[in-house]
Short mmCIF file of C-alpha atoms in Angstrom, two decimals:
data_model
loop_
_atom_site.label_atom_id
_atom_site.label_comp_id
_atom_site.label_asym_id
_atom_site.label_seq_id
_atom_site.Cartn_x
_atom_site.Cartn_y
_atom_site.Cartn_z
CA MET A 1 0.00 0.00 0.00
CA VAL A 2 1.31 3.43 -0.99
CA THR A 3 -0.20 6.54 0.60
CA LEU A 4 0.10 10.01 -0.89
CA GLY A 5 -1.16 13.34 0.43
CA CYS A 6 -2.29 14.44 3.86
CA ALA A 7 -2.80 12.84 7.27
CA ARG A 8 -6.48 12.32 6.44
CA ASN A 9 -5.40 10.05 3.61
CA GLU A 10 -3.14 8.19 6.04
CA VAL A 11 -6.17 7.41 8.20
CA ASP A 12 -8.09 6.25 5.13
CA SER A 13 -5.22 3.91 4.23
CA GLU A 14 -5.32 2.44 7.72
CA GLU A 15 -9.06 1.89 7.32
CA LEU A 16 -8.43 0.10 4.03
CA ALA A 17 -5.69 -1.94 5.69
CA GLY A 18 -8.11 -2.93 8.46
CA ARG A 19 -10.71 -4.05 5.95
CA LEU A 20 -8.14 -5.98 3.92
CA ALA A 21 -6.69 -7.68 7.01
CA ALA A 22 -10.21 -8.78 7.92
CA GLY A 23 -10.53 -10.18 4.40
CA GLY A 24 -7.41 -12.30 4.77
CA TRP A 25 -4.92 -10.08 2.98
CA GLU A 26 -1.35 -9.70 4.20
CA LEU A 27 0.43 -6.36 3.96
CA SER A 28 3.81 -6.48 2.21
CA GLU A 29 6.71 -4.24 3.18
CA ASP A 30 7.52 -3.60 -0.50
CA THR A 31 6.29 -4.44 -3.99
CA GLU A 32 8.49 -7.52 -4.39
CA GLY A 33 6.27 -10.56 -4.25
CA ALA A 34 3.10 -8.50 -3.84
CA ASP A 35 -0.03 -9.58 -5.69
CA VAL A 36 -1.56 -6.11 -5.67
CA VAL A 37 -0.17 -2.60 -5.15
CA LEU A 38 -2.88 -0.31 -3.80
CA VAL A 39 -2.10 3.39 -4.39
CA ASN A 40 -4.07 5.81 -2.22
CA THR A 41 -3.84 8.93 -4.38
CA CYS A 42 -4.06 12.66 -3.65
CA GLY A 43 -6.07 14.97 -5.90
CA PHE A 44 -5.70 18.32 -4.13
CA ILE A 45 -3.51 20.41 -6.43
CA GLU A 46 -1.73 19.93 -9.74
CA GLN A 47 1.59 18.78 -8.26
CA ALA A 48 -0.17 16.27 -6.02
CA LYS A 49 -2.01 14.83 -9.01
CA LYS A 50 1.26 14.55 -10.95
CA ASP A 51 2.86 12.74 -8.02
CA SER A 52 -0.08 10.32 -7.94
CA VAL A 53 0.22 9.55 -11.65
CA ASP A 54 3.98 9.02 -11.35
CA THR A 55 3.48 6.67 -8.39
CA ILE A 56 0.92 4.58 -10.27
CA LEU A 57 3.27 4.28 -13.24
CA GLN A 58 6.18 3.29 -10.99
CA ALA A 59 4.04 0.64 -9.32
CA THR A 60 3.39 -1.05 -12.67
CA ASP A 61 7.11 -1.94 -12.84
CA SER A 62 6.58 -4.39 -9.97
CA GLY A 63 4.63 -6.83 -12.09
CA ALA A 64 1.81 -6.79 -9.55
CA LYS A 65 -1.73 -5.69 -10.24
CA VAL A 66 -2.02 -1.94 -9.63
CA VAL A 67 -5.17 -0.41 -8.16
CA ALA A 68 -5.66 3.34 -7.73
CA THR A 69 -7.98 4.64 -5.04
CA GLY A 70 -8.20 7.75 -2.85
CA CYS A 71 -8.99 11.37 -3.70
CA MET A 72 -7.70 11.53 -7.27
CA ALA A 73 -9.42 8.27 -8.13
CA GLU A 74 -12.65 9.53 -6.56
CA ARG A 75 -12.40 12.91 -8.27
CA TYR A 76 -11.75 11.61 -11.79
CA GLY A 77 -12.88 7.98 -11.78
CA LYS A 78 -13.56 6.72 -15.28
CA GLU A 79 -11.61 9.61 -16.82
CA LEU A 80 -8.49 8.59 -14.89
CA ALA A 81 -8.98 4.93 -15.83
CA GLU A 82 -9.17 5.80 -19.52
CA ALA A 83 -6.12 8.06 -19.31
CA MET A 84 -4.11 5.45 -17.40
CA PRO A 85 -4.67 1.96 -18.86
CA GLU A 86 -1.58 0.92 -16.89
CA ALA A 87 -3.78 0.77 -13.76
CA ASP A 88 -5.74 -2.45 -13.45
CA ALA A 89 -8.57 -0.67 -11.62
CA VAL A 90 -9.58 2.79 -10.40
CA LEU A 91 -11.78 2.58 -7.31
CA GLY A 92 -13.67 5.37 -5.54
CA PHE A 93 -14.75 5.79 -1.92
CA ASP A 94 -17.89 3.72 -2.39
CA HIS A 95 -15.69 0.71 -3.13
CA TYR A 96 -14.06 0.82 0.32
CA PRO A 97 -16.60 -1.36 2.19
CA ASP A 98 -15.98 -4.20 -0.30
CA ILE A 99 -12.30 -3.49 -0.94
CA SER A 100 -11.21 -7.09 -0.27
CA ASP A 101 -13.65 -8.53 -2.80
CA ARG A 102 -12.70 -5.82 -5.30
CA LEU A 103 -9.02 -6.67 -5.09
CA LEU A 104 -9.76 -10.40 -5.38
CA ALA A 105 -11.71 -9.66 -8.55
CA VAL A 106 -8.80 -7.65 -9.96
CA LEU A 107 -6.39 -10.45 -9.05
CA SER A 108 -8.54 -12.97 -10.91
CA GLY A 109 -8.33 -10.83 -14.05
CA GLU A 110 -11.79 -9.28 -13.87
CA LYS A 111 -12.07 -5.80 -15.38
CA LEU A 112 -13.97 -3.66 -12.88
CA PRO A 113 -15.99 -0.72 -14.17
CA SER A 114 -14.69 2.58 -12.77
CA HIS A 115 -17.14 4.82 -11.01
CA VAL A 116 -18.50 7.94 -12.66
CA PRO A 117 -17.56 10.93 -10.47
CA SER A 118 -20.32 13.04 -8.98
CA ASP A 119 -20.54 15.91 -6.52
CA ARG A 120 -20.43 14.08 -3.18
CA ARG A 121 -21.92 17.09 -1.42
CA LYS A 122 -25.25 15.99 -2.85
CA LEU A 123 -25.11 12.64 -1.01
CA LEU A 124 -25.87 14.26 2.34
CA PRO A 125 -28.73 16.56 3.42
CA ILE A 126 -28.20 20.30 3.05
CA SER A 127 -28.99 20.86 6.72
CA PRO A 128 -26.03 19.69 8.86
CA VAL A 129 -28.25 18.43 11.69
CA ASP A 130 -29.99 16.03 9.30
CA ARG A 131 -26.75 14.32 8.31
CA ALA A 132 -26.32 12.09 11.35
CA ALA A 133 -29.10 9.81 10.11
CA ALA A 134 -27.84 9.71 6.50
CA THR A 135 -26.63 6.39 5.08
CA ALA A 136 -24.15 7.67 2.49
CA PHE A 137 -20.71 6.06 2.88
CA VAL A 138 -17.98 8.34 4.25
CA PRO A 139 -14.43 6.95 4.62
CA GLY A 140 -13.51 6.53 8.26
CA HIS A 141 -17.06 6.94 9.56
CA THR A 142 -18.20 3.35 9.91
CA GLN A 143 -17.39 0.66 12.44
CA ASP A 144 -18.47 -2.56 10.77
CA LEU A 145 -15.15 -4.39 10.92
CA PRO A 146 -15.59 -8.09 11.72
CA ALA A 147 -14.82 -9.12 15.28
CA GLY A 148 -11.24 -10.05 16.01
CA VAL A 149 -9.57 -7.13 14.24
CA ALA A 150 -10.34 -4.61 16.97
CA PRO A 151 -12.12 -4.52 20.38
CA ALA A 152 -14.64 -7.32 20.75
CA SER A 153 -17.35 -5.29 22.47
CA GLY A 154 -18.72 -1.82 21.93
CA PRO A 155 -17.79 0.22 18.86
CA ARG A 156 -15.12 -1.57 16.82
CA VAL A 157 -12.19 0.32 15.36
CA LEU A 158 -12.06 0.10 11.60
CA ARG A 159 -8.33 0.57 11.35
CA LYS A 160 -4.95 -1.16 11.22
CA ARG A 161 -1.83 0.89 11.95
CA LEU A 162 0.59 0.96 9.05
CA GLU A 163 3.43 2.73 10.83
CA GLY A 164 4.64 2.54 14.39
CA GLY A 165 5.72 5.46 16.47
CA PRO A 166 4.16 7.41 19.33
CA VAL A 167 2.15 9.84 17.15
CA ALA A 168 -0.99 9.04 15.17
CA PRO A 169 -3.70 11.02 13.37
CA LEU A 170 -7.31 10.68 14.51
CA LYS A 171 -9.92 11.71 11.96
CA ILE A 172 -12.73 13.60 13.71
CA ALA A 173 -14.75 14.61 10.64
CA SER A 174 -14.82 14.54 6.85
CA GLY A 175 -15.88 16.94 4.14
CA CYS A 176 -16.41 20.68 4.19
CA ASP A 177 -19.35 23.07 3.84
CA ARG A 178 -17.26 26.11 3.00
CA ARG A 179 -17.04 27.33 -0.58
CA CYS A 180 -13.52 28.71 -0.84
CA ALA A 181 -13.04 29.85 -4.42
CA PHE A 182 -9.73 28.03 -4.86
CA CYS A 183 -10.64 24.63 -3.37
CA ALA A 184 -12.23 21.60 -5.05
CA ILE A 185 -12.04 19.31 -2.01
CA PRO A 186 -15.74 19.55 -0.97
CA SER A 187 -16.84 18.29 -4.39
CA PHE A 188 -15.07 14.94 -3.98
CA ARG A 189 -14.85 14.69 -0.18
CA GLY A 190 -18.46 15.73 0.31
CA ALA A 191 -20.37 17.86 2.82
CA PHE A 192 -19.12 18.20 6.37
CA THR A 193 -19.97 15.35 8.73
CA SER A 194 -18.66 14.72 12.25
CA ARG A 195 -17.80 11.42 13.87
CA ARG A 196 -19.55 10.89 17.19
CA PRO A 197 -17.54 11.46 20.39
CA ALA A 198 -18.05 7.90 21.67
CA GLU A 199 -16.61 6.53 18.44
CA LEU A 200 -13.59 8.84 18.64
CA LEU A 201 -12.92 8.01 22.28
CA THR A 202 -13.02 4.30 21.47
CA GLU A 203 -10.55 4.71 18.64
CA ALA A 204 -8.31 6.95 20.77
CA ARG A 205 -8.17 4.31 23.52
CA TRP A 206 -7.35 1.68 20.90
CA LEU A 207 -4.53 3.86 19.58
CA ALA A 208 -3.19 4.31 23.12
CA GLU A 209 -3.13 0.53 23.45
CA GLN A 210 -0.97 0.46 20.30
CA GLY A 211 1.59 2.69 22.03
CA VAL A 212 0.38 6.02 20.66
CA ARG A 213 1.14 8.93 22.97
CA GLU A 214 0.07 11.93 20.88
CA LEU A 215 -3.18 12.23 18.94
CA VAL A 216 -3.31 14.67 16.04
CA LEU A 217 -6.93 15.50 15.27
CA VAL A 218 -7.47 15.85 11.53
CA SER A 219 -10.34 16.76 9.21
CA GLU A 220 -11.01 19.20 6.40
CA ASN A 221 -12.25 21.76 8.93
CA SER A 222 -11.95 20.85 12.61
CA THR A 223 -13.66 24.00 13.87
CA SER A 224 -16.93 22.80 12.31
CA TYR A 225 -16.86 19.70 14.50
CA GLY A 226 -20.18 19.05 16.21
CA LYS A 227 -22.38 21.45 14.23
CA ASP A 228 -24.14 18.50 12.57
CA LEU A 229 -24.51 16.81 15.98
CA GLY A 230 -26.34 19.80 17.41
CA ASP A 231 -23.41 21.25 19.37
CA PRO A 232 -21.00 23.64 17.59
CA ALA A 233 -18.90 23.79 20.78
CA LEU A 234 -18.37 20.02 20.89
CA LEU A 235 -14.64 20.09 20.05
CA ALA A 236 -13.94 22.16 23.15
CA LYS A 237 -15.64 19.43 25.20
CA LEU A 238 -13.98 16.54 23.36
CA LEU A 239 -10.38 17.72 23.71
CA PRO A 240 -10.15 17.33 27.53
CA GLU A 241 -11.76 13.88 27.30
CA LEU A 242 -9.20 12.73 24.78
CA ALA A 243 -6.37 14.20 26.85
CA ALA A 244 -7.58 12.25 29.91
CA ILE A 245 -7.20 8.85 28.20
CA GLU A 246 -4.58 6.69 29.92
CA GLY A 247 -1.35 6.72 27.96
CA ILE A 248 -2.13 9.84 25.93
CA VAL A 249 0.16 12.72 26.88
CA ARG A 250 -0.72 15.21 24.15
CA VAL A 251 -3.70 15.97 21.93
CA ARG A 252 -3.19 18.37 19.04
CA ALA A 253 -6.00 19.99 17.05
CA SER A 254 -5.24 20.82 13.42
CA TYR A 255 -7.00 22.29 10.36
CA LEU A 256 -8.65 25.15 12.23
CA GLN A 257 -10.71 27.68 10.28
CA PRO A 258 -10.18 31.22 11.70
CA ALA A 259 -13.71 32.38 10.80
CA GLU A 260 -15.20 29.56 12.93
CA LEU A 261 -12.76 29.56 15.84
CA ARG A 262 -14.88 30.03 18.95
CA PRO A 263 -13.43 31.75 22.05
CA GLU A 264 -14.11 28.72 24.26
CA LEU A 265 -12.12 26.50 21.91
CA VAL A 266 -9.14 28.88 21.99
CA GLU A 267 -9.32 28.86 25.78
CA VAL A 268 -9.37 25.05 25.95
CA ILE A 269 -6.43 24.77 23.55
CA CYS A 270 -4.39 27.30 25.51
CA ASN A 271 -5.24 26.24 29.07
CA THR A 272 -5.96 22.49 29.18
CA PRO A 273 -3.19 20.15 30.43
CA GLY A 274 -2.48 17.52 27.81
CA VAL A 275 -3.85 19.65 24.97
CA ALA A 276 -1.13 21.22 22.83
CA ALA A 277 -1.10 25.01 22.95
CA TYR A 278 -0.91 25.07 19.19
CA LEU A 279 -3.00 26.79 16.53
CA ASP A 280 -2.93 25.39 13.01
CA LEU A 281 -4.82 28.24 11.36
CA SER A 282 -5.85 28.30 7.73
CA PHE A 283 -5.36 32.02 7.05
CA GLN A 284 -4.57 31.65 3.28
CA HIS A 285 -3.96 35.40 2.94
CA ALA A 286 -4.18 38.61 4.98
CA SER A 287 -5.56 41.17 2.50
CA GLU A 288 -9.23 41.65 3.34
CA PRO A 289 -10.35 42.45 -0.25
CA LEU A 290 -8.56 39.41 -1.64
CA LEU A 291 -9.90 37.17 1.10
CA ARG A 292 -13.42 38.20 0.07
CA ARG A 293 -12.62 37.20 -3.52
CA MET A 294 -11.47 33.86 -2.14
CA ARG A 295 -14.85 33.52 -0.37
CA ARG A 296 -13.11 33.72 2.97
CA PHE A 297 -13.29 36.10 5.92
CA GLY A 298 -10.81 37.97 8.06
CA SER A 299 -8.12 40.59 7.74
CA ARG A 300 -4.61 41.31 8.94
CA GLU A 301 -5.95 43.13 12.00
CA ARG A 302 -8.41 40.39 12.96
CA PHE A 303 -5.85 37.63 12.52
CA LEU A 304 -3.31 39.47 14.66
CA GLU A 305 -5.94 40.06 17.32
CA LEU A 306 -6.74 36.34 17.38
CA LEU A 307 -3.07 35.44 17.84
CA ALA A 308 -2.65 38.08 20.55
CA THR A 309 -5.66 36.74 22.46
CA ALA A 310 -4.29 33.21 22.40
CA ARG A 311 -0.76 34.29 23.38
CA ALA A 312 -2.12 36.23 26.34
CA MET A 313 -3.23 32.85 27.72
CA ALA A 314 -0.29 30.78 26.42
CA PRO A 315 2.80 32.94 25.77
CA GLU A 316 4.77 30.05 24.23
CA LEU A 317 1.89 29.13 21.91
CA GLY A 318 2.84 27.44 18.66
CA ALA A 319 1.19 28.81 15.52
CA ARG A 320 1.41 27.89 11.86
CA THR A 321 -0.51 28.66 8.68
CA ASN A 322 -0.59 28.25 4.90
CA VAL A 323 -0.88 31.13 2.46
CA ILE A 324 -1.65 31.28 -1.26
CA VAL A 325 -0.08 33.77 -3.65
CA GLY A 326 -1.26 34.55 -7.15
CA PHE A 327 -5.01 34.19 -6.69
CA PRO A 328 -6.85 35.95 -9.55
CA GLY A 329 -6.94 39.68 -8.94
CA GLU A 330 -4.11 39.71 -6.40
CA THR A 331 -2.36 43.09 -6.52
CA ARG A 332 0.95 44.37 -5.25
CA ASP A 333 -0.92 46.06 -2.41
CA ASP A 334 -2.45 42.68 -1.46
CA VAL A 335 1.00 41.11 -1.36
CA ARG A 336 2.36 43.97 0.75
CA GLU A 337 -0.50 43.47 3.22
CA LEU A 338 0.35 39.78 3.42
CA GLU A 339 4.03 40.59 3.98
CA ARG A 340 3.09 43.04 6.72
CA PHE A 341 0.99 40.39 8.43
CA LEU A 342 3.73 37.77 8.28
CA ASN A 343 6.24 40.23 9.73
CA GLU A 344 3.92 40.98 12.66
CA ALA A 345 2.44 37.54 13.33
CA ARG A 346 5.52 35.69 14.74
CA LEU A 347 4.42 32.36 13.30
CA ASP A 348 6.46 29.21 13.90
CA ALA A 349 5.90 27.79 10.41
CA VAL A 350 4.29 28.99 7.19
CA GLY A 351 3.61 27.10 3.98
CA VAL A 352 3.63 29.31 0.87
CA PHE A 353 1.69 27.89 -2.08
CA ALA A 354 1.42 29.14 -5.63
CA TYR A 355 -2.17 29.42 -6.86
CA SER A 356 -3.22 27.22 -9.76
CA ASP A 357 -6.66 26.92 -11.35
CA GLU A 358 -8.61 23.86 -10.26
CA GLU A 359 -11.46 22.71 -12.46
CA GLY A 360 -14.86 23.06 -10.87
CA THR A 361 -13.86 25.97 -8.63
CA GLU A 362 -14.98 29.58 -8.80
CA GLY A 363 -11.38 30.75 -8.97
CA ALA A 364 -10.83 29.01 -12.30
CA ASN A 365 -13.29 31.44 -13.92
CA LEU A 366 -12.16 34.61 -12.16
CA ARG A 367 -10.26 37.37 -13.92
CA PRO A 368 -7.75 38.95 -14.11
CA LYS A 369 -5.28 36.11 -13.86
CA VAL A 370 -1.88 36.76 -12.33
CA LYS A 371 0.91 35.89 -14.76
CA PRO A 372 2.69 32.60 -13.95
CA ASP A 373 6.11 34.22 -13.73
CA THR A 374 4.69 36.83 -11.34
CA ILE A 375 3.22 34.07 -9.16
CA THR A 376 6.58 32.31 -9.08
CA ARG A 377 8.36 35.53 -8.15
CA ARG A 378 5.91 36.25 -5.35
CA GLN A 379 6.12 32.71 -4.02
CA ASP A 380 9.93 32.80 -4.02
CA LYS A 381 10.02 36.17 -2.27
CA LEU A 382 7.51 35.16 0.41
CA SER A 383 9.20 31.79 0.91
CA ARG A 384 12.48 33.55 1.66
CA LEU A 385 10.68 35.93 4.03
CA VAL A 386 8.93 33.20 6.02
CA GLU A 387 12.11 31.15 6.20
CA GLU A 388 13.82 34.10 7.86
CA LEU A 389 10.87 34.91 10.13
CA SER A 390 10.42 31.29 11.23
CA ALA A 391 14.11 31.08 12.06
CA GLN A 392 13.79 34.24 14.14
CA ARG A 393 10.80 32.76 15.98
CA ALA A 394 12.84 29.63 16.74
CA GLU A 395 15.67 31.80 18.10
CA GLU A 396 13.19 33.44 20.48
CA ARG A 397 12.73 30.04 22.12
CA ILE A 398 16.39 29.72 23.13
CA GLY A 399 16.58 29.60 26.93
CA THR A 400 12.98 28.41 27.32
CA HIS A 401 11.84 24.92 28.26
CA VAL A 402 9.99 22.65 25.81
CA ASP A 403 8.22 19.36 26.38
CA VAL A 404 9.42 16.94 23.70
CA LEU A 405 7.76 13.67 22.72
CA VAL A 406 10.66 11.39 21.78
CA GLU A 407 10.20 9.84 18.32
CA SER A 408 13.71 8.48 17.70
CA ILE A 409 17.03 8.00 19.49
CA ASP A 410 20.47 7.93 17.90
CA GLU A 411 23.92 8.04 19.51
CA GLY A 412 23.03 9.76 22.75
CA ALA A 413 20.55 12.19 21.28
CA ALA A 414 16.77 12.06 21.08
CA SER A 415 14.68 13.63 18.35
CA GLY A 416 11.07 14.62 18.66
CA ARG A 417 8.54 17.44 18.55
CA GLY A 418 7.83 20.14 21.05
CA GLU A 419 4.34 21.30 21.88
CA HIS A 420 4.67 24.03 19.24
CA GLN A 421 5.65 21.59 16.47
CA ALA A 422 3.25 19.34 14.58
CA PRO A 423 4.56 16.13 12.99
CA GLU A 424 5.66 16.22 9.35
CA VAL A 425 4.97 19.92 8.72
CA ASP A 426 6.95 21.81 11.39
CA GLY A 427 10.46 21.59 12.81
CA GLU A 428 11.84 19.22 15.43
CA VAL A 429 13.94 19.26 18.58
CA ALA A 430 17.25 17.41 18.99
CA VAL A 431 17.77 16.68 22.70
CA ASP A 432 21.23 15.96 24.16
CA LEU A 433 20.55 13.17 26.64
CA ALA A 434 23.87 13.65 28.52
CA GLY A 435 24.03 9.94 29.28
CA HIS A 436 20.45 9.62 30.57
CA GLN A 437 18.36 6.69 29.40
CA VAL A 438 15.14 7.47 27.57
CA GLN A 439 13.06 5.55 25.07
CA VAL A 440 10.79 6.31 22.16
CA GLY A 441 7.45 7.52 23.49
CA ASP A 442 8.88 9.25 26.56
CA LEU A 443 7.74 12.82 27.14
CA VAL A 444 10.76 14.81 28.33
CA ARG A 445 11.37 18.38 29.39
CA ALA A 446 14.38 20.06 27.81
CA LYS A 447 16.03 23.46 27.85
CA VAL A 448 16.51 25.01 24.40
CA THR A 449 20.17 25.81 23.72
CA GLY A 450 20.17 26.68 20.03
CA SER A 451 18.31 26.76 16.74
CA LEU A 452 18.92 26.03 13.09
CA GLY A 453 16.10 27.29 10.90
CA VAL A 454 12.90 26.03 12.54
CA ASP A 455 14.73 23.20 14.32
CA LEU A 456 15.88 23.44 17.92
CA THR A 457 18.68 21.89 19.97
CA ALA A 458 18.14 21.31 23.67
CA GLU A 459 19.49 19.65 26.80
CA LEU A 460 17.51 17.12 28.81
CA VAL A 461 16.14 18.42 32.10
CA GLU A 462 13.85 15.58 33.19
CA VAL A 463 11.59 12.80 31.99
CA ILE A 464 8.01 13.92 32.59
CA SER A 465 6.14 10.81 31.50
CA PRO A 466 8.04 7.63 30.64
CA ALA A 467 6.42 5.42 28.07
CA GLU A 468 6.95 2.27 30.14
CA ARG A 469 4.36 3.45 32.65
CA VAL A 470 1.65 2.86 30.10
CA ALA A 471 3.20 -0.04 28.15
CA ARG A 472 0.57 -2.55 27.11
#
């Protein structure tokens, strides 16, 4: 199994792995000797789609049957199958419940018809509160795994971990109801729908039993969590419950939408033990006129006020965002406003993305277009700026203490993430152990002694929570 794209896709792959294990399949470490290579594709932006195509083509060299699934397969379906005859099948989300039988059919030489893509937002009721009773399939939102693969009583976890380590994503919701002019995700991921708290708590306990110490909550828009369950403030209530699970030392919320960030949620994130004081905020830009063109809300002033409010409660708060340059109609004044915001915001990490038209989005039809070479220039300039600013923010942490979840150990040094650093996307901390014994999964306190870019170096102060206390 090959997984491309975001942490949400990683969870989907683990659901597929759970279903396949229940069907008698064995996961191979590599393509050699494999009967089938299952590629979980990404269809978010042009580069991600290219990477997916390249991966499918590379998989055909193995001699195994190659099956494409995931977001790109869902988004393009039959069109992708016709464009890539090298793939033996292209399967959408609705194929997931029967994935074992589908792969057996492919293995036997049967040619499966590819699904015809449709707008998945139409599969669920328009009113969020009516969605809980809907029967449309949503990846990661069912618990029908046969007994024996997960807990024998109560809700069963439809998941098999594909990677070890003390950190794991937990999908709290799928889909999105927002209509950002640059984003096609809602059309193939569907309308927003939350997973119920009891289901999430069951899966979180199961992950803790697998040795997971940090839960990273993922979705397309975490701040919408609970609105379809009748409680828009539900995430603020769920976070402390997850943090109280035995073995879990840190819970991190991600994919937060600034326009929906409620004050009580900010307070819980900043003040609750075991919840990371960390804001992963999807700002996308800081020029108010351009944000309106993007069908988003906010401004430089409002975003800075939000950060200031959170830092008043948690001075060492971690904060990251993504921004887009080159959206149709973006002017030099818009870019200057974005630069001004980035200079004032003191963010730990920033992803700078170049806008590209995505079919089916409002932005694809907007004019005037920004010239490609201008977009590249702006992206390069902002990337250099945020690299410098993020390094400065890391330097500000020298002399402070950070709590590091140890993810690897090598020659007397431990590597892991501080509370202000999310896995994969932010920096890391290298901790000099000075002869002390620690193990992967330990939560340690360390004093920051230096920085290199967004990465920190530190010296061990104490072990706060050793992993062996909760070993299963």
